[in-house]
CSV table of C-alpha atoms in Angstrom, one decimal:
chain,number,residue,atom,x,y,z
A,1,MET,CA,0.0,0.0,0.0
A,2,ASP,CA,3.0,2.3,0.4
A,3,LYS,CA,3.2,3.9,-3.0
A,4,VAL,CA,6.0,6.5,-2.3
A,5,SER,CA,8.9,6.7,-4.8
A,6,ALA,CA,12.1,7.9,-3.4
A,7,THR,CA,12.9,10.3,-6.3
A,8,PRO,CA,11.1,11.7,-9.4
A,9,ALA,CA,13.7,9.9,-11.5
A,10,GLU,CA,12.7,6.6,-10.0
A,11,ALA,CA,9.0,7.3,-10.5
A,12,VAL,CA,9.3,8.0,-14.3
A,13,ALA,CA,12.0,5.4,-15.0
A,14,ASP,CA,9.7,3.0,-16.9
A,15,ILE,CA,8.0,5.5,-19.2
A,16,SER,CA,9.1,4.2,-22.6
A,17,ASP,CA,9.5,5.7,-26.1
A,18,GLY,CA,6.1,6.2,-27.8
A,19,SER,CA,4.1,6.2,-24.5
A,20,THR,CA,0.9,8.2,-24.2
A,21,VAL,CA,1.2,10.5,-21.2
A,22,ALA,CA,-1.7,12.5,-19.8
A,23,VAL,CA,-0.5,15.6,-17.9
A,24,GLY,CA,-2.4,17.8,-15.5
A,25,GLY,CA,-2.2,21.6,-15.2
A,26,PHE,CA,-3.7,24.7,-16.9
A,27,GLY,CA,-1.3,27.4,-18.0
A,28,LEU,CA,1.3,27.5,-15.2
A,29,VAL,CA,-1.0,26.2,-12.4
A,30,GLY,CA,-1.0,22.6,-11.2
A,31,VAL,CA,1.7,21.5,-13.7
A,32,PRO,CA,3.8,18.5,-12.5
A,33,GLU,CA,6.9,20.3,-13.6
A,34,ILE,CA,9.3,18.3,-11.5
A,35,LEU,CA,8.1,15.0,-12.9
A,36,ILE,CA,8.3,16.5,-16.4
A,37,GLY,CA,11.9,17.6,-15.7
A,38,ALA,CA,12.7,14.0,-14.6
A,39,LEU,CA,11.2,12.7,-17.8
A,40,LEU,CA,13.3,15.1,-19.8
A,41,GLN,CA,16.4,13.7,-18.1
A,42,GLN,CA,15.2,10.1,-18.5
A,43,GLY,CA,15.2,10.5,-22.2
A,44,ALA,CA,12.0,9.0,-23.4
A,45,LYS,CA,11.0,10.2,-26.9
A,46,GLU,CA,8.3,10.0,-29.5
A,47,LEU,CA,5.8,10.7,-26.8
A,48,GLU,CA,2.1,11.4,-27.3
A,49,THR,CA,0.9,13.9,-24.7
A,50,VAL,CA,-2.6,14.7,-23.6
A,51,SER,CA,-2.9,18.1,-21.8
A,52,ASN,CA,-5.0,21.2,-21.9
A,53,ASN,CA,-2.0,23.0,-23.3
A,54,CYS,CA,1.5,21.8,-24.3
A,55,GLY,CA,3.3,24.0,-21.8
A,56,THR,CA,4.9,27.4,-22.4
A,57,ASP,CA,8.3,28.2,-23.8
A,58,GLY,CA,10.8,26.8,-21.2
A,59,PHE,CA,8.2,25.5,-18.8
A,60,GLY,CA,6.1,22.4,-18.3
A,61,LEU,CA,5.7,20.3,-21.4
A,62,GLY,CA,7.4,23.1,-23.3
A,63,VAL,CA,10.8,21.7,-22.1
A,64,LEU,CA,10.0,18.3,-23.7
A,65,LEU,CA,8.7,20.0,-26.8
A,66,ALA,CA,11.9,22.0,-27.2
A,67,LYS,CA,14.0,18.9,-27.2
A,68,GLY,CA,11.9,17.2,-29.8
A,69,ARG,CA,10.6,14.5,-27.4
A,70,ILE,CA,6.9,14.9,-28.3
A,71,ARG,CA,5.6,13.4,-31.5
A,72,ARG,CA,1.9,14.1,-31.1
A,73,THR,CA,-0.2,16.0,-28.7
A,74,ILE,CA,-4.0,16.2,-27.9
A,75,SER,CA,-4.7,19.7,-26.5
A,76,SER,CA,-7.4,22.3,-26.4
A,77,TYR,CA,-5.2,25.4,-26.4
A,78,VAL,CA,-1.8,26.1,-27.8
A,79,GLY,CA,-1.4,29.6,-26.2
A,80,ASP,CA,1.8,31.6,-26.7
A,81,ASN,CA,4.2,28.8,-27.1
A,82,LYS,CA,6.3,29.9,-30.0
A,83,GLU,CA,8.2,26.6,-30.3
A,84,PHE,CA,4.9,24.8,-30.4
A,85,ALA,CA,3.7,27.0,-33.3
A,86,ARG,CA,7.0,26.6,-35.2
A,87,GLN,CA,7.0,22.8,-34.9
A,88,TYR,CA,3.3,22.5,-35.9
A,89,LEU,CA,3.6,24.7,-38.9
A,90,ALA,CA,6.9,23.1,-40.0
A,91,GLY,CA,5.3,19.6,-40.0
A,92,GLU,CA,7.4,18.4,-37.0
A,93,LEU,CA,4.5,17.9,-34.6
A,94,GLU,CA,1.1,16.3,-35.0
A,95,VAL,CA,-1.7,18.2,-33.1
A,96,GLU,CA,-5.2,17.0,-32.3
A,97,LEU,CA,-7.1,20.1,-31.3
A,98,THR,CA,-10.1,19.3,-29.0
A,99,PRO,CA,-12.7,21.5,-27.4
A,100,GLN,CA,-11.7,22.0,-23.7
A,101,GLY,CA,-14.7,20.5,-22.1
A,102,THR,CA,-14.6,17.6,-24.5
A,103,LEU,CA,-11.0,17.0,-23.7
A,104,ALA,CA,-11.7,16.9,-19.9
A,105,GLU,CA,-14.6,14.5,-20.5
A,106,ARG,CA,-12.5,12.2,-22.8
A,107,LEU,CA,-10.0,11.9,-20.0
A,108,ARG,CA,-12.7,11.3,-17.4
A,109,ALA,CA,-14.4,8.7,-19.6
A,110,GLY,CA,-11.2,6.9,-20.3
A,111,GLY,CA,-10.6,6.6,-16.6
A,112,ALA,CA,-14.2,5.3,-16.0
A,113,GLY,CA,-13.9,2.6,-18.7
A,114,ILE,CA,-16.2,4.4,-21.1
A,115,PRO,CA,-15.0,4.0,-24.7
A,116,ALA,CA,-17.0,6.8,-26.2
A,117,PHE,CA,-19.7,9.4,-25.6
A,118,PHE,CA,-21.8,11.9,-27.4
A,119,THR,CA,-21.5,15.7,-27.0
A,120,PRO,CA,-23.0,18.7,-28.8
A,121,ALA,CA,-19.7,20.5,-28.7
A,122,GLY,CA,-18.2,20.8,-32.2
A,123,VAL,CA,-21.3,19.8,-34.2
A,124,GLY,CA,-21.4,21.7,-37.5
A,125,THR,CA,-17.7,22.5,-37.4
A,126,GLN,CA,-14.6,20.7,-38.6
A,127,VAL,CA,-14.3,19.1,-35.2
A,128,ALA,CA,-17.2,16.8,-36.3
A,129,GLU,CA,-17.0,17.1,-40.1
A,130,GLY,CA,-13.2,16.6,-40.3
A,131,GLY,CA,-10.6,18.5,-42.2
A,132,LEU,CA,-8.7,20.1,-39.3
A,133,PRO,CA,-4.9,20.0,-40.0
A,134,ARG,CA,-3.2,17.6,-37.7
A,135,ARG,CA,0.1,17.6,-39.4
A,136,TYR,CA,1.5,19.9,-42.1
A,137,ASP,CA,4.1,18.8,-44.6
A,138,SER,CA,7.3,20.7,-45.2
A,139,ARG,CA,5.7,22.9,-47.9
A,140,GLY,CA,2.8,24.1,-45.8
A,141,GLY,CA,0.3,21.6,-47.2
A,142,VAL,CA,-1.9,19.4,-45.0
A,143,ALA,CA,-0.2,16.0,-44.6
A,144,ILE,CA,-2.8,14.6,-42.1
A,145,ALA,CA,-6.3,15.9,-41.6
A,146,SER,CA,-8.8,15.0,-38.9
A,147,PRO,CA,-11.3,12.4,-40.0
A,148,PRO,CA,-15.1,13.0,-39.9
A,149,LYS,CA,-16.8,11.7,-36.7
A,150,GLU,CA,-20.0,9.9,-36.2
A,151,THR,CA,-23.0,12.1,-35.4
A,152,ARG,CA,-26.4,11.2,-34.1
A,153,VAL,CA,-29.6,13.0,-33.2
A,154,PHE,CA,-31.1,12.6,-29.7
A,155,ASP,CA,-34.4,14.3,-28.9
A,156,GLY,CA,-34.0,16.6,-31.9
A,157,VAL,CA,-30.5,17.7,-31.1
A,158,ALA,CA,-27.3,16.7,-33.0
A,159,TYR,CA,-24.4,15.2,-31.1
A,160,VAL,CA,-20.9,14.1,-32.2
A,161,MET,CA,-19.2,11.0,-30.9
A,162,GLU,CA,-15.9,11.4,-29.0
A,163,ARG,CA,-13.6,8.6,-27.9
A,164,GLY,CA,-12.5,8.3,-24.3
A,165,ILE,CA,-8.7,8.5,-23.6
A,166,ALA,CA,-6.9,5.9,-21.4
A,167,ALA,CA,-3.3,7.0,-21.2
A,168,ASP,CA,-0.3,4.7,-20.6
A,169,PHE,CA,0.9,7.1,-17.9
A,170,ALA,CA,-0.4,10.2,-16.1
A,171,LEU,CA,1.6,12.9,-14.4
A,172,VAL,CA,-0.2,15.1,-11.9
A,173,HIS,CA,0.5,17.7,-9.2
A,174,ALA,CA,-1.2,17.7,-5.9
A,175,TRP,CA,-1.0,19.9,-2.8
A,176,LYS,CA,-1.3,17.0,-0.3
A,177,GLY,CA,-1.1,13.2,-0.7
A,178,ASP,CA,-0.8,10.2,1.6
A,179,ARG,CA,1.3,7.1,1.2
A,180,HIS,CA,-1.8,5.2,-0.2
A,181,GLY,CA,-2.1,7.7,-3.1
A,182,ASN,CA,-5.1,9.7,-2.0
A,183,LEU,CA,-4.7,13.3,-3.3
A,184,VAL,CA,-5.9,16.7,-2.5
A,185,TYR,CA,-5.5,19.6,-4.9
A,186,ARG,CA,-5.4,23.3,-3.9
A,187,ARG,CA,-7.7,25.8,-5.4
A,188,SER,CA,-7.2,26.4,-9.2
A,189,ALA,CA,-4.6,23.5,-9.4
A,190,ARG,CA,-7.7,21.3,-9.3
A,191,ASN,CA,-8.1,21.8,-13.0
A,192,PHE,CA,-7.1,19.0,-15.3
A,193,ASN,CA,-5.3,17.0,-12.6
A,194,PRO,CA,-8.3,14.9,-11.4
A,195,VAL,CA,-9.3,13.7,-14.9
A,196,ALA,CA,-5.7,13.2,-16.0
A,197,ALA,CA,-5.1,11.1,-12.8
A,198,ALA,CA,-8.2,9.0,-13.6
A,199,SER,CA,-7.1,8.4,-17.2
A,200,GLY,CA,-3.7,6.9,-16.5
A,201,ARG,CA,-3.1,3.2,-16.4
A,202,ILE,CA,-0.1,4.2,-14.2
A,203,THR,CA,-0.6,7.5,-12.5
A,204,ILE,CA,2.4,9.3,-10.9
A,205,ALA,CA,1.7,12.2,-8.5
A,206,GLN,CA,4.1,14.8,-7.3
A,207,VAL,CA,2.9,16.1,-3.9
A,208,GLU,CA,4.0,19.2,-2.0
A,209,HIS,CA,3.0,17.7,1.4
A,210,LEU,CA,3.3,13.9,2.0
A,211,VAL,CA,1.2,12.8,5.0
A,212,ASP,CA,0.5,9.4,6.6
A,213,PRO,CA,-2.7,7.4,6.0
A,214,GLY,CA,-5.5,8.7,8.1
A,215,GLU,CA,-4.4,12.3,8.1
A,216,LEU,CA,-6.5,13.4,5.2
A,217,ASP,CA,-10.2,14.0,5.8
A,218,PRO,CA,-11.9,11.4,3.5
A,219,ASP,CA,-14.4,14.1,2.5
A,220,ALA,CA,-11.6,16.3,1.3
A,221,VAL,CA,-10.0,13.7,-1.0
A,222,HIS,CA,-10.3,14.7,-4.7
A,223,THR,CA,-8.5,11.7,-6.3
A,224,PRO,CA,-8.8,8.3,-4.5
A,225,GLY,CA,-5.7,6.2,-4.0
A,226,ILE,CA,-7.1,3.5,-6.2
A,227,GLN,CA,-6.3,5.7,-9.2
A,228,VAL,CA,-2.7,6.5,-8.2
A,229,GLN,CA,0.2,4.1,-8.4
A,230,ARG,CA,3.2,6.3,-7.4
A,231,VAL,CA,3.6,9.3,-5.1
A,232,VAL,CA,6.7,11.5,-5.0
A,233,PRO,CA,7.1,14.2,-2.3
A,234,VAL,CA,8.7,17.3,-3.9
A,235,GLY,CA,8.2,20.1,-1.3
A,236,ARG,CA,6.6,23.5,-1.9
A,237,VAL,CA,6.3,24.6,-5.5
A,238,THR,CA,6.1,28.2,-6.5
A,239,VAL,CA,3.6,29.1,-9.2
A,240,GLY,CA,4.7,31.7,-11.8
A,241,ILE,CA,2.7,34.3,-13.5
A,242,GLU,CA,2.2,33.7,-17.3
A,243,LYS,CA,1.5,37.4,-18.1
A,244,ARG,CA,2.2,40.0,-15.5
A,245,THR,CA,0.1,43.1,-15.9
A,246,VAL,CA,0.7,46.2,-13.7
A,247,ARG,CA,-0.4,49.8,-13.7
A,248,ALA,CA,1.8,52.3,-15.5
C-alpha cells in the first residue's frame, strides 16, 4: 500500500518511447513540472501527450517539446508557445485540437472505462466534419487531416461521438497526498489534474506535502488512491505568472 517513490527519476524510469502521457495543469497552475523535468532527463522520446496546453516556452511540457521529445499532442489550447507553433507549422508535430470541455470528458471517460460518448460541442464544425490539419508537410500543405466523426440526433439535437482517452501514464501535481495515493488539490490547481489522474493506467503524482494514511479527511480527497500508483514528495512549489500586468 505504500506507493511512495524515493525520487522523481525513480517514479518515471519506466516511461518508454512512444508512450501516451496525460498531464495535469492549466497554464502555469497545477503543472507537474518536477516529474516533467525528470522525464526530460530520463530521455523517453516519440511521446504522445494529452494536456490542456502543451506547456509554455521553457516551462512544463514546453521543455520536452523544445528537445523534440513529443511526436503528437492532444490539446485544447496552444497559447503563446512559439516553439509549439513553429513545430506544428513546419510539420514536425502532430496536433489534435479538441474543445476544452470535450478533452476533460475524454480523460474522465477513459478513466471510467467508457470507450466513447456523445456531445453537442463541435457539431457543425470541422471538429465533427473533419478536415482540421493535424500535421502539415514541409511545404505548408496538410499531410494529415482529422477524419469525420459519427454524429447522431437525440431528442431533436445533433451530437458528435468522441472517444475516451486511457493514457499509458499520467503525471499530476497535488497539494497533499498520503502514502496510499489519496490526493488533495489546492484551489485552481484542481483543474485537469483529477481527470488526468483518472485516465492513466499508471498515475504518478508529485505532492507538496506527504502525510501518513488517516491524516487526510476522507471528504476532502479529490483523487482516491485506487487511481494512483506512485507518489513523489517534492516540497513546496512556487507558481509563476504567465502574463504579469501592472499599472503604468
